[in-house]
PDB file of C-alpha atoms in Angstrom:
ATOM      1  CA  MET D   1    -128.437  82.785  64.317  1.00  0.00           C
ATOM      2  CA  ILE D   2    -125.522  80.560  64.080  1.00  0.00           C
ATOM      3  CA  THR D   3    -122.306  82.631  63.355  1.00  0.00           C
ATOM      4  CA  GLY D   4    -119.690  79.994  62.454  1.00  0.00           C
ATOM      5  CA  LEU D   5    -117.812  76.772  63.134  1.00  0.00           C
ATOM      6  CA  SER D   6    -115.378  76.754  66.102  1.00  0.00           C
ATOM      7  CA  HIS D   7    -114.524  73.226  66.553  1.00  0.00           C
ATOM      8  CA  THR D   8    -113.856  70.174  64.222  1.00  0.00           C
ATOM      9  CA  THR D   9    -113.164  66.652  65.469  1.00  0.00           C
ATOM     10  CA  ILE D  10    -110.329  64.974  63.682  1.00  0.00           C
ATOM     11  CA  TRP D  11    -110.091  61.231  64.472  1.00  0.00           C
ATOM     12  CA  VAL D  12    -106.533  60.129  64.909  1.00  0.00           C
ATOM     13  CA  LEU D  13    -104.798  56.909  65.658  1.00  0.00           C
ATOM     14  CA  ASP D  14    -102.398  58.248  68.363  1.00  0.00           C
ATOM     15  CA  GLN D  15    -102.624  61.696  70.042  1.00  0.00           C
ATOM     16  CA  ASP D  16     -98.937  62.165  70.739  1.00  0.00           C
ATOM     17  CA  GLU D  17     -98.050  61.362  67.112  1.00  0.00           C
ATOM     18  CA  ALA D  18    -100.889  63.470  65.791  1.00  0.00           C
ATOM     19  CA  LEU D  19     -99.708  66.421  68.084  1.00  0.00           C
ATOM     20  CA  GLU D  20     -96.124  66.108  66.578  1.00  0.00           C
ATOM     21  CA  PHE D  21     -97.443  65.996  63.104  1.00  0.00           C
ATOM     22  CA  TYR D  22     -99.743  68.924  63.501  1.00  0.00           C
ATOM     23  CA  THR D  23     -97.209  71.064  65.241  1.00  0.00           C
ATOM     24  CA  GLN D  24     -93.904  69.847  63.777  1.00  0.00           C
ATOM     25  CA  LYS D  25     -95.024  69.232  60.298  1.00  0.00           C
ATOM     26  CA  LEU D  26     -98.038  71.509  59.493  1.00  0.00           C
ATOM     27  CA  GLY D  27     -96.763  74.275  61.938  1.00  0.00           C
ATOM     28  CA  PHE D  28    -100.056  74.346  63.977  1.00  0.00           C
ATOM     29  CA  GLU D  29    -100.185  75.877  67.471  1.00  0.00           C
ATOM     30  CA  VAL D  30    -101.292  73.889  70.575  1.00  0.00           C
ATOM     31  CA  ASN D  31    -104.526  75.474  71.780  1.00  0.00           C
ATOM     32  CA  THR D  32    -105.359  73.327  74.707  1.00  0.00           C
ATOM     33  CA  ASP D  33    -103.811  70.047  75.953  1.00  0.00           C
ATOM     34  CA  ALA D  34    -105.508  69.171  79.202  1.00  0.00           C
ATOM     35  CA  THR D  35    -106.112  65.677  80.907  1.00  0.00           C
ATOM     36  CA  MET D  36    -108.966  64.827  83.298  1.00  0.00           C
ATOM     37  CA  ASP D  37    -108.943  61.385  84.705  1.00  0.00           C
ATOM     38  CA  GLU D  38    -108.111  59.363  81.411  1.00  0.00           C
ATOM     39  CA  PHE D  39    -109.477  61.842  79.067  1.00  0.00           C
ATOM     40  CA  ARG D  40    -107.040  64.032  77.093  1.00  0.00           C
ATOM     41  CA  TRP D  41    -108.581  67.102  75.360  1.00  0.00           C
ATOM     42  CA  LEU D  42    -106.028  68.046  72.779  1.00  0.00           C
ATOM     43  CA  THR D  43    -106.888  70.788  70.314  1.00  0.00           C
ATOM     44  CA  VAL D  44    -104.638  72.726  67.820  1.00  0.00           C
ATOM     45  CA  ASN D  45    -105.262  75.564  65.420  1.00  0.00           C
ATOM     46  CA  ALA D  46    -103.737  77.185  62.340  1.00  0.00           C
ATOM     47  CA  PRO D  47    -101.064  79.898  63.289  1.00  0.00           C
ATOM     48  CA  GLY D  48    -103.015  82.737  64.684  1.00  0.00           C
ATOM     49  CA  ARG D  49    -106.413  81.295  64.203  1.00  0.00           C
ATOM     50  CA  PRO D  50    -107.500  80.033  67.746  1.00  0.00           C
ATOM     51  CA  ASP D  51    -111.153  80.794  66.568  1.00  0.00           C
ATOM     52  CA  HIS D  52    -111.226  77.478  64.836  1.00  0.00           C
ATOM     53  CA  GLU D  53    -109.811  74.464  66.933  1.00  0.00           C
ATOM     54  CA  LEU D  54    -109.168  71.044  65.608  1.00  0.00           C
ATOM     55  CA  ILE D  55    -109.890  68.470  68.283  1.00  0.00           C
ATOM     56  CA  LEU D  56    -107.477  65.538  67.984  1.00  0.00           C
ATOM     57  CA  LEU D  57    -109.242  62.639  69.358  1.00  0.00           C
ATOM     58  CA  VAL D  58    -108.611  58.843  69.488  1.00  0.00           C
ATOM     59  CA  PRO D  59    -111.860  56.837  68.781  1.00  0.00           C
ATOM     60  CA  GLY D  60    -112.629  54.716  71.835  1.00  0.00           C
ATOM     61  CA  PRO D  61    -114.681  54.071  74.941  1.00  0.00           C
ATOM     62  CA  PRO D  62    -116.634  55.338  76.746  1.00  0.00           C
ATOM     63  CA  MET D  63    -117.672  57.646  73.911  1.00  0.00           C
ATOM     64  CA  MET D  64    -117.549  54.685  71.549  1.00  0.00           C
ATOM     65  CA  ASP D  65    -117.731  50.960  72.110  1.00  0.00           C
ATOM     66  CA  GLU D  66    -114.583  49.074  71.117  1.00  0.00           C
ATOM     67  CA  GLU D  67    -116.030  47.629  68.042  1.00  0.00           C
ATOM     68  CA  SER D  68    -117.131  51.087  66.658  1.00  0.00           C
ATOM     69  CA  ALA D  69    -113.771  52.438  67.651  1.00  0.00           C
ATOM     70  CA  GLU D  70    -111.998  49.819  65.624  1.00  0.00           C
ATOM     71  CA  GLN D  71    -114.390  50.548  62.735  1.00  0.00           C
ATOM     72  CA  VAL D  72    -113.530  54.228  62.775  1.00  0.00           C
ATOM     73  CA  LYS D  73    -109.831  53.615  63.228  1.00  0.00           C
ATOM     74  CA  ALA D  74    -109.844  51.275  60.199  1.00  0.00           C
ATOM     75  CA  LEU D  75    -111.667  54.104  58.188  1.00  0.00           C
ATOM     76  CA  VAL D  76    -108.988  56.622  59.163  1.00  0.00           C
ATOM     77  CA  ALA D  77    -106.092  54.156  58.410  1.00  0.00           C
ATOM     78  CA  LYS D  78    -107.508  53.239  55.113  1.00  0.00           C
ATOM     79  CA  GLY D  79    -107.771  56.903  54.155  1.00  0.00           C
ATOM     80  CA  ALA D  80    -111.418  56.951  53.701  1.00  0.00           C
ATOM     81  CA  LEU D  81    -112.216  60.095  55.761  1.00  0.00           C
ATOM     82  CA  GLY D  82    -111.785  63.640  54.731  1.00  0.00           C
ATOM     83  CA  PRO D  83    -112.552  66.215  57.309  1.00  0.00           C
ATOM     84  CA  GLY D  84    -112.219  69.348  55.394  1.00  0.00           C
ATOM     85  CA  ALA D  85    -110.220  72.163  53.607  1.00  0.00           C
ATOM     86  CA  PHE D  86    -107.319  74.261  54.838  1.00  0.00           C
ATOM     87  CA  GLU D  87    -106.474  77.621  53.537  1.00  0.00           C
ATOM     88  CA  ALA D  88    -102.887  78.723  52.652  1.00  0.00           C
ATOM     89  CA  ASP D  89    -101.580  82.026  51.741  1.00  0.00           C
ATOM     90  CA  ASP D  90     -99.326  80.883  49.304  1.00  0.00           C
ATOM     91  CA  CYS D  91    -100.210  77.126  48.151  1.00  0.00           C
ATOM     92  CA  ARG D  92     -97.154  76.487  46.219  1.00  0.00           C
ATOM     93  CA  ALA D  93     -94.601  77.826  48.857  1.00  0.00           C
ATOM     94  CA  THR D  94     -96.473  75.819  51.564  1.00  0.00           C
ATOM     95  CA  TYR D  95     -96.504  72.843  49.475  1.00  0.00           C
ATOM     96  CA  ALA D  96     -92.779  73.031  48.961  1.00  0.00           C
ATOM     97  CA  GLU D  97     -92.127  73.557  52.771  1.00  0.00           C
ATOM     98  CA  LEU D  98     -94.546  70.791  53.953  1.00  0.00           C
ATOM     99  CA  ASN D  99     -93.390  68.333  51.286  1.00  0.00           C
ATOM    100  CA  GLY D 100     -89.877  69.005  52.375  1.00  0.00           C
ATOM    101  CA  ARG D 101     -90.906  67.968  55.920  1.00  0.00           C
ATOM    102  CA  GLY D 102     -92.340  64.630  54.671  1.00  0.00           C
ATOM    103  CA  VAL D 103     -96.057  65.484  54.629  1.00  0.00           C
ATOM    104  CA  SER D 104     -97.591  62.917  52.238  1.00  0.00           C
ATOM    105  CA  PHE D 105     -99.294  64.910  49.176  1.00  0.00           C
ATOM    106  CA  LEU D 106    -101.912  63.199  46.924  1.00  0.00           C
ATOM    107  CA  SER D 107    -101.807  65.975  44.495  1.00  0.00           C
ATOM    108  CA  GLU D 108     -99.547  68.930  43.682  1.00  0.00           C
ATOM    109  CA  PRO D 109    -100.557  72.610  43.645  1.00  0.00           C
ATOM    110  CA  THR D 110    -102.945  73.059  40.570  1.00  0.00           C
ATOM    111  CA  GLU D 111    -104.892  76.029  39.405  1.00  0.00           C
ATOM    112  CA  ARG D 112    -108.642  75.655  39.825  1.00  0.00           C
ATOM    113  CA  PHE D 113    -111.575  78.011  39.356  1.00  0.00           C
ATOM    114  CA  TYR D 114    -111.482  78.948  43.070  1.00  0.00           C
ATOM    115  CA  GLY D 115    -107.681  79.223  43.499  1.00  0.00           C
ATOM    116  CA  VAL D 116    -104.567  76.978  43.709  1.00  0.00           C
ATOM    117  CA  GLU D 117    -105.094  73.714  45.602  1.00  0.00           C
ATOM    118  CA  ALA D 118    -102.969  70.644  46.751  1.00  0.00           C
ATOM    119  CA  THR D 119    -104.292  67.676  48.682  1.00  0.00           C
ATOM    120  CA  PHE D 120    -102.452  65.809  51.425  1.00  0.00           C
ATOM    121  CA  ARG D 121    -102.851  63.338  54.202  1.00  0.00           C
ATOM    122  CA  ASP D 122    -102.157  63.747  57.882  1.00  0.00           C
ATOM    123  CA  ASN D 123    -100.088  61.029  59.598  1.00  0.00           C
ATOM    124  CA  SER D 124    -103.188  59.109  60.717  1.00  0.00           C
ATOM    125  CA  GLY D 125    -104.725  59.003  57.142  1.00  0.00           C
ATOM    126  CA  ASN D 126    -107.241  61.811  57.041  1.00  0.00           C
ATOM    127  CA  TRP D 127    -107.090  63.830  53.841  1.00  0.00           C
ATOM    128  CA  PHE D 128    -107.299  67.393  53.423  1.00  0.00           C
ATOM    129  CA  SER D 129    -107.394  70.016  50.762  1.00  0.00           C
ATOM    130  CA  MET D 130    -104.979  73.075  51.045  1.00  0.00           C
ATOM    131  CA  THR D 131    -106.182  75.886  49.027  1.00  0.00           C
ATOM    132  CA  GLN D 132    -105.019  79.415  48.175  1.00  0.00           C
ATOM    133  CA  ARG D 133    -108.463  80.897  47.536  1.00  0.00           C
ATOM    134  CA  THR D 134    -109.117  83.667  44.965  1.00  0.00           C
ATOM    135  CA  ASP D 135    -112.848  83.481  45.603  1.00  0.00           C
ATOM    136  CA  VAL D 136    -113.009  84.084  49.267  1.00  0.00           C
ATOM    137  CA  PRO D 137    -116.521  85.125  50.113  1.00  0.00           C
ATOM    138  CA  VAL D 138    -116.881  88.380  52.118  1.00  0.00           C
ATOM    139  CA  ALA D 139    -119.139  88.286  55.253  1.00  0.00           C
ATOM    140  CA  ASN D 140    -121.886  90.729  55.204  1.00  0.00           C
TER     141      ASN D 140
ATOM    142  CA  MET V   1    -106.766  38.501  65.751  1.00  0.00           C
ATOM    143  CA  ARG V   2    -104.038  40.387  64.503  1.00  0.00           C
ATOM    144  CA  ASP V   3    -104.432  44.209  64.635  1.00  0.00           C
ATOM    145  CA  PRO V   4    -105.516  45.198  61.235  1.00  0.00           C
ATOM    146  CA  ILE V   5    -104.713  48.869  61.526  1.00  0.00           C
ATOM    147  CA  PRO V   6    -101.039  48.721  60.769  1.00  0.00           C
ATOM    148  CA  VAL V   7    -101.720  46.702  57.611  1.00  0.00           C
ATOM    149  CA  TYR V   8    -104.388  49.158  56.448  1.00  0.00           C
ATOM    150  CA  VAL V   9    -101.677  52.004  56.883  1.00  0.00           C
ATOM    151  CA  HIS V  10     -99.296  50.150  54.675  1.00  0.00           C
ATOM    152  CA  LEU V  11    -102.037  49.397  52.230  1.00  0.00           C
ATOM    153  CA  ARG V  12    -103.213  53.133  52.069  1.00  0.00           C
ATOM    154  CA  ARG V  13     -99.547  54.042  51.388  1.00  0.00           C
ATOM    155  CA  ALA V  14     -99.580  51.912  48.149  1.00  0.00           C
ATOM    156  CA  LYS V  15    -103.029  53.423  47.305  1.00  0.00           C
ATOM    157  CA  ASP V  16    -101.545  56.840  47.735  1.00  0.00           C
ATOM    158  CA  LEU V  17     -98.548  56.052  45.479  1.00  0.00           C
ATOM    159  CA  ILE V  18    -101.030  55.160  42.854  1.00  0.00           C
ATOM    160  CA  ASP V  19    -102.893  58.453  43.287  1.00  0.00           C
ATOM    161  CA  ARG V  20     -99.676  60.415  43.161  1.00  0.00           C
ATOM    162  CA  ASP V  21     -97.709  58.464  40.569  1.00  0.00           C
ATOM    163  CA  PHE V  22    -100.457  57.079  38.317  1.00  0.00           C
ATOM    164  CA  ALA V  23     -98.664  58.329  35.262  1.00  0.00           C
ATOM    165  CA  GLU V  24     -95.517  56.399  36.065  1.00  0.00           C
ATOM    166  CA  PRO V  25     -95.124  52.718  34.784  1.00  0.00           C
ATOM    167  CA  LEU V  26     -96.201  51.357  38.264  1.00  0.00           C
ATOM    168  CA  ASP V  27     -96.250  47.714  38.620  1.00  0.00           C
ATOM    169  CA  VAL V  28     -97.650  45.351  41.249  1.00  0.00           C
ATOM    170  CA  PRO V  29     -94.298  44.424  42.826  1.00  0.00           C
ATOM    171  CA  ALA V  30     -93.268  48.015  43.254  1.00  0.00           C
ATOM    172  CA  LEU V  31     -96.576  48.788  44.965  1.00  0.00           C
ATOM    173  CA  ALA V  32     -96.218  45.516  47.132  1.00  0.00           C
ATOM    174  CA  ARG V  33     -92.943  46.780  48.292  1.00  0.00           C
ATOM    175  CA  GLU V  34     -94.517  50.159  49.335  1.00  0.00           C
ATOM    176  CA  ALA V  35     -97.145  48.064  51.304  1.00  0.00           C
ATOM    177  CA  HIS V  36     -94.323  45.705  52.892  1.00  0.00           C
ATOM    178  CA  ALA V  37     -96.043  42.576  51.556  1.00  0.00           C
ATOM    179  CA  SER V  38     -95.453  39.811  49.133  1.00  0.00           C
ATOM    180  CA  ARG V  39     -97.140  40.267  45.734  1.00  0.00           C
ATOM    181  CA  ALA V  40     -99.851  37.774  46.244  1.00  0.00           C
ATOM    182  CA  HIS V  41    -100.628  38.750  49.801  1.00  0.00           C
ATOM    183  CA  PHE V  42    -100.658  42.347  48.709  1.00  0.00           C
ATOM    184  CA  VAL V  43    -103.204  41.958  45.878  1.00  0.00           C
ATOM    185  CA  ARG V  44    -105.431  39.893  48.151  1.00  0.00           C
ATOM    186  CA  SER V  45    -105.285  42.162  51.052  1.00  0.00           C
ATOM    187  CA  PHE V  46    -105.636  45.323  48.926  1.00  0.00           C
ATOM    188  CA  LYS V  47    -108.750  43.948  47.324  1.00  0.00           C
ATOM    189  CA  LYS V  48    -110.162  43.029  50.700  1.00  0.00           C
ATOM    190  CA  ALA V  49    -109.536  46.525  52.171  1.00  0.00           C
ATOM    191  CA  PHE V  50    -110.594  48.587  49.058  1.00  0.00           C
ATOM    192  CA  GLY V  51    -112.917  46.333  47.091  1.00  0.00           C
ATOM    193  CA  GLU V  52    -110.761  46.260  43.876  1.00  0.00           C
ATOM    194  CA  THR V  53    -107.375  45.043  42.907  1.00  0.00           C
ATOM    195  CA  PRO V  54    -104.377  47.422  42.786  1.00  0.00           C
ATOM    196  CA  HIS V  55    -104.327  47.129  39.004  1.00  0.00           C
ATOM    197  CA  GLN V  56    -108.090  48.111  38.714  1.00  0.00           C
ATOM    198  CA  TYR V  57    -107.507  50.984  41.107  1.00  0.00           C
ATOM    199  CA  LEU V  58    -104.633  52.201  38.899  1.00  0.00           C
ATOM    200  CA  LEU V  59    -106.648  51.960  35.754  1.00  0.00           C
ATOM    201  CA  ARG V  60    -109.655  53.773  37.277  1.00  0.00           C
ATOM    202  CA  ARG V  61    -107.447  56.567  38.622  1.00  0.00           C
ATOM    203  CA  ARG V  62    -105.783  57.004  35.231  1.00  0.00           C
ATOM    204  CA  ILE V  63    -109.095  57.223  33.563  1.00  0.00           C
ATOM    205  CA  GLU V  64    -110.383  59.663  36.271  1.00  0.00           C
ATOM    206  CA  ARG V  65    -107.440  61.885  35.565  1.00  0.00           C
ATOM    207  CA  ALA V  66    -107.884  61.527  31.825  1.00  0.00           C
ATOM    208  CA  LYS V  67    -111.608  62.711  32.332  1.00  0.00           C
ATOM    209  CA  GLU V  68    -110.326  65.849  34.065  1.00  0.00           C
ATOM    210  CA  LEU V  69    -107.821  66.638  31.386  1.00  0.00           C
ATOM    211  CA  LEU V  70    -110.353  66.012  28.603  1.00  0.00           C
ATOM    212  CA  ARG V  71    -112.828  68.391  30.385  1.00  0.00           C
ATOM    213  CA  SER V  72    -110.398  71.157  31.448  1.00  0.00           C
ATOM    214  CA  THR V  73    -107.573  71.317  28.848  1.00  0.00           C
ATOM    215  CA  PRO V  74    -107.367  71.570  25.133  1.00  0.00           C
ATOM    216  CA  LEU V  75    -105.018  68.496  25.064  1.00  0.00           C
ATOM    217  CA  SER V  76    -105.742  65.918  22.370  1.00  0.00           C
ATOM    218  CA  VAL V  77    -106.960  62.491  23.180  1.00  0.00           C
ATOM    219  CA  THR V  78    -103.526  61.098  22.242  1.00  0.00           C
ATOM    220  CA  GLU V  79    -101.712  63.622  24.499  1.00  0.00           C
ATOM    221  CA  VAL V  80    -104.080  62.772  27.328  1.00  0.00           C
ATOM    222  CA  SER V  81    -103.424  59.125  27.143  1.00  0.00           C
ATOM    223  CA  ILE V  82     -99.668  59.646  27.403  1.00  0.00           C
ATOM    224  CA  GLU V  83    -100.105  62.214  30.091  1.00  0.00           C
ATOM    225  CA  VAL V  84    -101.882  59.645  32.305  1.00  0.00           C
ATOM    226  CA  GLY V  85     -99.532  56.779  31.809  1.00  0.00           C
ATOM    227  CA  PHE V  86    -100.989  54.734  28.894  1.00  0.00           C
ATOM    228  CA  ARG V  87     -98.378  53.284  26.592  1.00  0.00           C
ATOM    229  CA  SER V  88    -100.869  52.946  23.555  1.00  0.00           C
ATOM    230  CA  LEU V  89    -103.756  55.052  22.306  1.00  0.00           C
ATOM    231  CA  GLY V  90    -105.593  51.714  21.477  1.00  0.00           C
ATOM    232  CA  SER V  91    -105.491  50.461  25.127  1.00  0.00           C
ATOM    233  CA  PHE V  92    -106.342  53.998  26.528  1.00  0.00           C
ATOM    234  CA  SER V  93    -109.469  54.277  24.181  1.00  0.00           C
ATOM    235  CA  ALA V  94    -110.674  50.707  24.960  1.00  0.00           C
ATOM    236  CA  THR V  95    -110.172  51.316  28.804  1.00  0.00           C
ATOM    237  CA  PHE V  96    -111.798  54.647  28.718  1.00  0.00           C
ATOM    238  CA  ARG V  97    -114.817  53.329  26.654  1.00  0.00           C
ATOM    239  CA  GLN V  98    -115.226  50.452  28.845  1.00  0.00           C
ATOM    240  CA  LEU V  99    -115.156  52.553  32.167  1.00  0.00           C
ATOM    241  CA  VAL V 100    -116.858  55.552  31.075  1.00  0.00           C
ATOM    242  CA  GLY V 101    -119.293  54.092  28.567  1.00  0.00           C
ATOM    243  CA  GLU V 102    -118.402  56.486  25.722  1.00  0.00           C
ATOM    244  CA  PRO V 103    -115.145  57.190  23.761  1.00  0.00           C
ATOM    245  CA  PRO V 104    -112.765  59.900  25.064  1.00  0.00           C
ATOM    246  CA  SER V 105    -113.354  62.224  22.138  1.00  0.00           C
ATOM    247  CA  ALA V 106    -117.219  62.109  22.871  1.00  0.00           C
ATOM    248  CA  TYR V 107    -116.668  62.852  26.429  1.00  0.00           C
ATOM    249  CA  ALA V 108    -114.329  65.708  25.628  1.00  0.00           C
ATOM    250  CA  GLY V 109    -116.750  67.152  23.211  1.00  0.00           C
ATOM    251  CA  ARG V 110    -119.639  67.096  25.560  1.00  0.00           C
ATOM    252  CA  TRP V 111    -117.771  68.636  28.339  1.00  0.00           C
ATOM    253  CA  ARG V 112    -115.626  71.318  26.577  1.00  0.00           C
ATOM    254  CA  SER V 113    -118.788  72.944  25.041  1.00  0.00           C
ATOM    255  CA  ALA V 114    -120.482  73.096  28.374  1.00  0.00           C
ATOM    256  CA  ALA V 115    -119.974  75.387  31.471  1.00  0.00           C
ATOM    257  CA  GLN V 116    -118.007  73.506  34.074  1.00  0.00           C
ATOM    258  CA  PRO V 117    -119.955  72.684  37.256  1.00  0.00           C
ATOM    259  CA  ARG V 118    -118.679  74.681  40.359  1.00  0.00           C
ATOM    260  CA  ILE V 119    -117.389  71.522  42.385  1.00  0.00           C
ATOM    261  CA  PRO V 120    -113.982  71.722  44.057  1.00  0.00           C
ATOM    262  CA  ALA V 121    -111.329  69.570  42.340  1.00  0.00           C
ATOM    263  CA  CYS V 122    -110.243  67.858  45.490  1.00  0.00           C
ATOM    264  CA  PHE V 123    -113.840  66.262  45.393  1.00  0.00           C
ATOM    265  CA  THR V 124    -113.902  65.319  41.831  1.00  0.00           C
ATOM    266  CA  LEU V 125    -110.564  63.639  42.436  1.00  0.00           C
ATOM    267  CA  MET V 126    -112.100  61.616  45.270  1.00  0.00           C
ATOM    268  CA  TYR V 127    -115.538  61.047  43.810  1.00  0.00           C
ATOM    269  CA  THR V 128    -115.553  60.755  39.979  1.00  0.00           C
ATOM    270  CA  ARG V 129    -113.274  57.752  39.666  1.00  0.00           C
ATOM    271  CA  PRO V 130    -115.082  55.056  37.592  1.00  0.00           C
ATOM    272  CA  HIS V 131    -116.318  52.462  40.178  1.00  0.00           C
ATOM    273  CA  GLU V 132    -117.421  49.093  40.325  1.00  0.00           C
ATOM    274  CA  SER V 133    -120.915  49.453  38.925  1.00  0.00           C
ATOM    275  CA  THR V 134    -119.593  51.122  35.847  1.00  0.00           C
ATOM    276  CA  PHE V 135    -116.588  48.739  35.472  1.00  0.00           C
ATOM    277  CA  ARG V 136    -116.144  45.651  33.408  1.00  0.00           C
ATOM    278  CA  GLU V 137    -112.893  43.753  33.448  1.00  0.00           C
ATOM    279  CA  ALA V 138    -111.455  43.177  30.004  1.00  0.00           C
ATOM    280  CA  GLY V 139    -112.187  39.613  28.843  1.00  0.00           C
ATOM    281  CA  THR V 140    -114.770  38.656  31.470  1.00  0.00           C
ATOM    282  CA  GLY V 141    -117.361  38.602  28.596  1.00  0.00           C
ATOM    283  CA  ASP V 142    -119.911  40.382  30.844  1.00  0.00           C
ATOM    284  CA  PRO V 143    -122.284  42.068  28.435  1.00  0.00           C
ATOM    285  CA  GLY V 144    -122.983  44.835  31.082  1.00  0.00           C
TER     286      GLY V 144
END
């Protein structure tokens, strides 16, 4: 059986700038930063959660032809992509903290049926939810 | 060709400003400043990037936010219209009817008496804004 999701690709416009954003603004930890030939494998994770790595990747060859890469970059820059939802222990406090560091929020913390949620963008343009869940499902 | 990515970044910032401050009296010159562009160039490039003008995007965002308040709060139609940035109830009701296809009171009545679908709000924010196929610009005479 499949037991979980361990890696998620986040398309970014620049790895150095993304690294700075995810570590300095969001407070994430660098999981792996390794370069082989010209390929830089750069992953980060939420504090204390190395079991789920975010792969910060710039679209480009040879994985993607130049034209496709430009299209993906355009989608990221235009803000069309939303890779997922983060969890927070205290959404309002984290909002205040991240907002103070200049993270761009699209919506402020609001009560929902599943918890308190805010939405923000990373520095490349990807949008995320940040939710303090009240309905966390329990694994069997 | 000039690299379009930095232009998209500026345009997205203007769009995000609409999403964040939709209830404020936003105008095109202020949005153009956010996008570092002249007014005419801003409107043209925004439409090219996102398929609608900044003004259309703002109106649709306001109506989407109004729909949410009508579904999930006990606010009156008048209160909702003010809450999302309309200056008159008349223009709110007309825009709402045009974009949603029914008056705000009917929409509220329908949803407030029903169980709310269990869909995360971040997705209703992104996916329930009225869009092109439901939208008719005022005064175009399009019978729909």
